[in-house]
Coordinates of C-alpha atoms and ligand atoms in Angstrom, one line a residue:
M1 CA 84.8 -58.7 98.5
N2 CA 82.1 -59.9 96.0
N3 CA 84.8 -60.7 93.5
L4 CA 87.0 -62.6 95.8
F5 CA 85.6 -66.0 94.9
S6 CA 84.9 -65.1 91.2
V7 CA 85.8 -67.5 88.4
Q8 CA 83.8 -65.5 85.9
N9 CA 85.1 -66.0 82.3
K10 CA 88.2 -68.0 83.6
V11 CA 89.1 -70.9 81.4
V12 CA 88.9 -74.0 83.6
F13 CA 90.3 -77.3 82.1
I14 CA 89.1 -80.4 84.0
T15 CA 90.5 -83.8 83.0
G16 CA 88.1 -86.7 83.2
S17 CA 85.0 -84.5 83.2
T18 CA 82.4 -86.6 81.3
R19 CA 81.2 -88.3 84.5
G20 CA 81.2 -88.2 88.3
I21 CA 83.2 -85.7 90.2
G22 CA 84.8 -84.1 87.1
L23 CA 81.3 -83.5 85.6
S24 CA 79.9 -82.1 88.8
L25 CA 82.9 -79.7 89.0
A26 CA 82.4 -78.7 85.3
K27 CA 78.7 -77.9 86.0
G28 CA 79.6 -76.0 89.1
F29 CA 82.2 -73.9 87.4
A30 CA 79.9 -73.3 84.4
D31 CA 77.1 -72.1 86.7
A32 CA 79.7 -69.7 88.3
G33 CA 80.4 -68.2 84.9
A34 CA 83.7 -69.9 84.0
V35 CA 84.4 -71.3 80.5
V36 CA 84.8 -75.1 81.1
V37 CA 86.9 -77.4 79.0
I38 CA 85.6 -80.9 79.1
N39 CA 87.8 -84.0 78.7
G40 CA 87.5 -87.8 78.6
R41 CA 88.7 -90.5 76.2
N42 CA 85.3 -90.8 74.4
Q43 CA 84.7 -88.1 71.8
S44 CA 80.9 -88.5 71.7
E45 CA 80.6 -88.4 75.5
V46 CA 82.7 -85.2 75.5
E47 CA 80.4 -83.7 72.9
T48 CA 77.3 -84.7 74.8
I49 CA 78.5 -83.0 78.0
V50 CA 79.5 -79.8 76.1
K51 CA 76.0 -79.7 74.6
L52 CA 74.5 -80.3 78.0
I53 CA 76.4 -77.4 79.6
K54 CA 75.6 -75.1 76.7
S55 CA 71.9 -76.0 76.9
T56 CA 71.8 -74.6 80.5
G57 CA 73.5 -71.4 79.4
G58 CA 77.0 -72.3 80.3
K59 CA 80.2 -71.8 78.2
A60 CA 81.9 -75.1 77.3
Y61 CA 84.5 -76.6 74.9
G62 CA 85.5 -80.2 74.5
V63 CA 88.9 -82.0 74.0
A64 CA 88.8 -85.8 73.8
F65 CA 92.1 -87.4 74.6
D66 CA 93.8 -89.9 76.9
V67 CA 95.6 -88.0 79.6
T68 CA 98.4 -90.6 79.7
E69 CA 99.4 -89.7 76.1
R70 CA 101.7 -86.7 76.4
D71 CA 101.9 -85.8 72.8
S72 CA 98.1 -85.8 72.4
A73 CA 97.8 -83.7 75.6
A74 CA 100.3 -81.2 74.2
K75 CA 98.3 -80.8 70.9
N76 CA 95.0 -80.5 72.7
I77 CA 96.3 -78.0 75.3
Q78 CA 97.7 -75.9 72.5
N79 CA 94.2 -75.9 70.8
I80 CA 92.6 -74.8 74.1
E81 CA 95.1 -71.9 74.4
Q82 CA 94.5 -70.8 70.8
E83 CA 90.8 -71.4 70.4
V84 CA 89.3 -70.9 73.9
G85 CA 91.8 -68.7 75.7
P86 CA 94.5 -68.8 78.3
I87 CA 94.0 -71.7 80.8
S88 CA 93.5 -70.1 84.2
V89 CA 92.8 -73.2 86.2
L90 CA 93.8 -76.9 85.6
I91 CA 92.1 -79.6 87.5
N92 CA 93.8 -83.0 87.3
N93 CA 90.8 -85.2 88.0
A94 CA 91.0 -88.2 85.7
G95 CA 91.4 -91.4 87.7
I96 CA 90.6 -95.1 87.6
H97 CA 90.7 -98.2 89.8
R98 CA 92.1 -101.7 89.1
R99 CA 91.6 -103.6 92.3
G100 CA 93.4 -106.7 93.7
P101 CA 95.6 -107.9 96.6
L102 CA 99.2 -106.7 96.3
E103 CA 100.6 -110.2 96.0
E104 CA 98.4 -110.9 93.0
L105 CA 98.2 -107.5 91.3
S106 CA 99.5 -107.7 87.7
I107 CA 102.2 -105.4 86.5
D108 CA 99.8 -104.0 84.0
D109 CA 97.2 -103.1 86.7
W110 CA 100.0 -101.5 88.8
K111 CA 101.5 -99.5 85.9
T112 CA 98.1 -98.4 84.4
V113 CA 96.8 -97.0 87.7
I114 CA 100.1 -95.2 88.4
E115 CA 100.0 -93.8 84.8
V116 CA 96.4 -92.6 84.9
N117 CA 96.2 -91.4 88.5
L118 CA 99.7 -90.0 89.0
S119 CA 101.9 -89.6 85.9
S120 CA 99.1 -88.0 83.8
A121 CA 99.0 -85.1 86.3
F122 CA 102.7 -84.6 85.8
Y123 CA 102.4 -84.7 81.9
V124 CA 99.4 -82.4 81.7
S125 CA 100.6 -80.0 84.4
Q126 CA 104.0 -79.7 82.8
I127 CA 102.4 -78.7 79.5
V128 CA 99.9 -76.3 81.0
F129 CA 102.7 -74.8 83.2
S130 CA 104.6 -73.8 80.0
Y131 CA 101.8 -71.4 79.2
M132 CA 101.0 -70.3 82.8
K133 CA 104.6 -69.5 83.5
D134 CA 104.9 -66.7 81.0
R135 CA 101.6 -65.2 82.3
K136 CA 102.8 -65.4 85.9
K137 CA 99.4 -66.6 87.0
G138 CA 97.6 -69.9 87.3
K139 CA 95.9 -72.4 89.6
I140 CA 96.4 -76.2 89.6
I141 CA 94.2 -78.4 91.6
N142 CA 95.0 -82.1 91.9
I143 CA 92.2 -84.5 92.9
T144 CA 93.8 -87.0 95.3
S145 CA 91.9 -89.1 97.8
L146 CA 91.4 -90.0 101.4
N147 CA 93.5 -93.0 100.3
A148 CA 96.5 -90.7 99.9
E149 CA 96.6 -91.0 103.7
K150 CA 94.8 -94.2 104.6
A151 CA 95.4 -97.6 103.0
R152 CA 92.7 -100.2 102.4
P153 CA 93.1 -103.8 101.2
N154 CA 93.1 -104.3 97.4
I155 CA 93.9 -100.8 96.3
G156 CA 97.7 -100.6 96.9
N157 CA 98.3 -99.3 93.4
Y158 CA 95.6 -96.6 93.8
S159 CA 96.8 -95.5 97.3
A160 CA 100.4 -95.3 96.0
A161 CA 99.3 -93.2 93.1
K162 CA 97.2 -90.8 95.2
G163 CA 100.0 -90.6 97.9
G164 CA 102.4 -89.7 95.1
L165 CA 100.0 -87.1 93.7
K166 CA 99.8 -85.5 97.2
M167 CA 103.6 -85.1 97.1
L168 CA 103.6 -84.0 93.5
T169 CA 101.2 -81.3 94.6
K170 CA 103.8 -80.1 97.2
S171 CA 106.6 -80.3 94.6
M172 CA 104.7 -78.2 92.1
A173 CA 103.8 -75.7 94.8
T174 CA 107.5 -75.5 95.8
E175 CA 108.9 -75.1 92.2
W176 CA 106.2 -73.1 90.5
G177 CA 105.2 -70.7 93.3
K178 CA 107.8 -68.2 92.0
Y179 CA 105.7 -67.9 88.9
N180 CA 102.6 -67.0 90.9
I181 CA 101.1 -70.4 90.2
Q182 CA 99.3 -72.0 93.2
T183 CA 99.0 -75.8 93.3
N184 CA 96.8 -77.5 95.8
A185 CA 94.8 -80.7 96.1
I186 CA 91.4 -81.9 97.1
G187 CA 91.2 -85.3 98.8
P188 CA 87.7 -86.6 98.6
G189 CA 86.4 -89.2 101.0
Y190 CA 83.8 -91.7 99.6
F191 CA 81.6 -90.1 97.0
K192 CA 78.7 -91.7 95.0
T193 CA 80.0 -92.0 91.3
D194 CA 80.4 -94.7 88.7
L195 CA 83.8 -95.4 90.2
T196 CA 82.2 -96.4 93.5
E197 CA 78.8 -97.6 92.3
H198 CA 79.6 -101.3 93.2
L199 CA 80.6 -100.2 96.7
V200 CA 77.5 -98.1 97.2
N201 CA 75.5 -101.1 96.1
D202 CA 77.3 -103.5 98.5
P203 CA 75.3 -103.4 101.7
E204 CA 78.3 -104.3 103.9
F205 CA 80.5 -101.6 102.4
D206 CA 77.7 -99.1 102.5
R207 CA 77.2 -99.8 106.2
W208 CA 80.9 -99.6 106.9
V209 CA 81.1 -96.1 105.2
K210 CA 78.1 -94.8 107.1
S211 CA 79.4 -96.1 110.4
E212 CA 83.0 -94.7 110.0
V213 CA 82.4 -91.3 108.6
P214 CA 81.2 -88.7 111.2
L215 CA 78.6 -87.3 108.9
Q216 CA 77.2 -90.8 108.5
R217 CA 76.7 -90.7 104.8
W218 CA 78.4 -90.8 101.4
G219 CA 79.5 -87.5 99.8
M220 CA 77.7 -86.2 96.7
P221 CA 80.0 -85.0 93.9
E222 CA 78.4 -81.5 93.9
E223 CA 79.7 -81.1 97.5
L224 CA 83.2 -80.7 96.1
I225 CA 82.3 -77.6 94.0
G226 CA 82.8 -75.0 96.8
T227 CA 86.3 -76.2 97.7
A228 CA 87.3 -76.3 94.0
I229 CA 86.0 -72.8 93.4
Y230 CA 87.8 -71.5 96.5
L231 CA 91.1 -73.0 95.3
A232 CA 90.5 -71.7 91.8
S233 CA 89.8 -68.1 92.8
D234 CA 91.7 -65.2 94.2
A235 CA 90.3 -66.1 97.7
S236 CA 93.1 -68.7 97.9
N237 CA 96.0 -66.8 96.5
Y238 CA 98.3 -67.4 99.4
I239 CA 97.3 -71.1 99.8
N240 CA 99.9 -73.3 98.1
G241 CA 100.8 -77.0 98.5
H242 CA 97.9 -78.1 100.6
T243 CA 95.4 -80.9 100.4
I244 CA 91.9 -80.1 101.6
Y245 CA 90.2 -83.3 102.6
V246 CA 86.5 -83.2 101.8
D247 CA 85.6 -86.4 103.6
G248 CA 82.8 -85.7 106.1
G249 CA 85.3 -85.7 108.9
W250 CA 86.8 -89.2 108.3
Q251 CA 90.4 -88.1 108.7
A252 CA 89.6 -86.4 111.9
S253 CA 88.2 -89.4 113.8
L254 CA 89.3 -92.9 114.9
Ligands
NDP301 P1 84.4 -91.7 87.3 O1 84.8 -93.1 87.0 O2 83.0 -91.5 87.6 O3 84.9 -90.7 86.2 C1 86.2 -90.8 85.7 C2 86.4 -89.8 84.6 O4 87.7 -89.8 84.2 C3 85.5 -90.1 83.4 O5 85.1 -88.9 82.8 C4 86.5 -90.9 82.5 O6 86.1 -90.8 81.1 C5 87.8 -90.1 82.8 N1 89.0 -90.8 82.5 C6 89.4 -92.0 83.0 N2 90.6 -92.4 82.4 C7 91.0 -91.4 81.6 C8 92.1 -91.1 80.8 N3 93.1 -92.0 80.7 N4 92.2 -90.0 80.0 C9 91.1 -89.1 80.1 N5 90.1 -89.2 80.9 C10 90.0 -90.4 81.6 O7 85.3 -91.4 88.6 P2 85.1 -90.3 89.8 O8 84.3 -89.2 89.3 O9 84.5 -91.1 91.0 O10 86.6 -89.9 90.2 C11 87.2 -88.7 89.7 C12 88.5 -88.6 90.5 O11 88.2 -88.5 91.9 C13 89.5 -89.7 90.3 O12 90.8 -89.2 90.3 C14 89.3 -90.5 91.6 O13 90.4 -91.3 91.9 C15 89.0 -89.4 92.6 N6 88.3 -89.8 93.8 C16 87.0 -90.3 93.7 C17 86.4 -90.7 94.9 C18 85.0 -91.3 94.9 O14 84.5 -91.7 96.0 N7 84.3 -91.3 93.8 C19 87.1 -90.6 96.2 C20 88.4 -90.1 96.1 C21 89.0 -89.7 95.0 P3 86.5 -92.0 80.1 O15 86.5 -93.3 80.8 O16 85.4 -91.9 79.0 O17 87.8 -91.6 79.6

């Protein structure tokens, strides 16, 4: 029973883990004894986070690359497999916003958000799958959003990408289950990070969040760690294709 939720010594690769939710998950997994692989586009930020985790007794390794560049992803994932060990858990977390009303949204802002928030999860997962498949074991966790279910003005590209990622999660679960790979998603509500800083600092938006969410507050990134560890551990071995919304009850209420 004690080992049911263990991630001890598992190699956990988290894309976009130099800040925000990805960084919190990395710290949480490192505290739980996993070997975390840090990623972001900025080499020196990746190195800083690796040092930070090691300074607190954690095991960490860094790979700086852009998740939308498939060849670069393939090379770096091969390095992880050879130098760190077999990837047990992949968390597709990297994500961005480019806001604007649909009628004015540029093609570049559409394509970039779809590429980073949706296509990258396909590229990276496909490569990691090629290793997990032979081992007949693996966990993939996609970070979607409350916006995979609920639209809001000015984020049509983001909602489309996250809705797509929710369905990609189900497709991976359907096709890769036979290799004993479980794919699930976490759909965060509104969390305080760099991505949402301007919304947190906007009194009207802040009031709106607190009035809509049953828990009446923003989520803190560390509040996603427990769900991620559950989905990464043997405790969830028969859970496949689900999205768990960690949203303070937003989805549940009108
Ligand atoms: P942050 O902006 O705080 O962090 C994003 C991370 O992703 C950074 O480490 C960034 O590093 C990295 N990143 C961005 N683009 C790329 C890329 N092309 N290749 C590699 N790394 C990249 O965002 P959050 O922590 O808030 O968000 C994390 C995830 O959670 C996203 O997918 C987001 O959509 C989702 N989410 C967030 C919510 C929130 O309220 N904060 C709510 C629902 C979902 P760098 O820029 O240096 O590359």
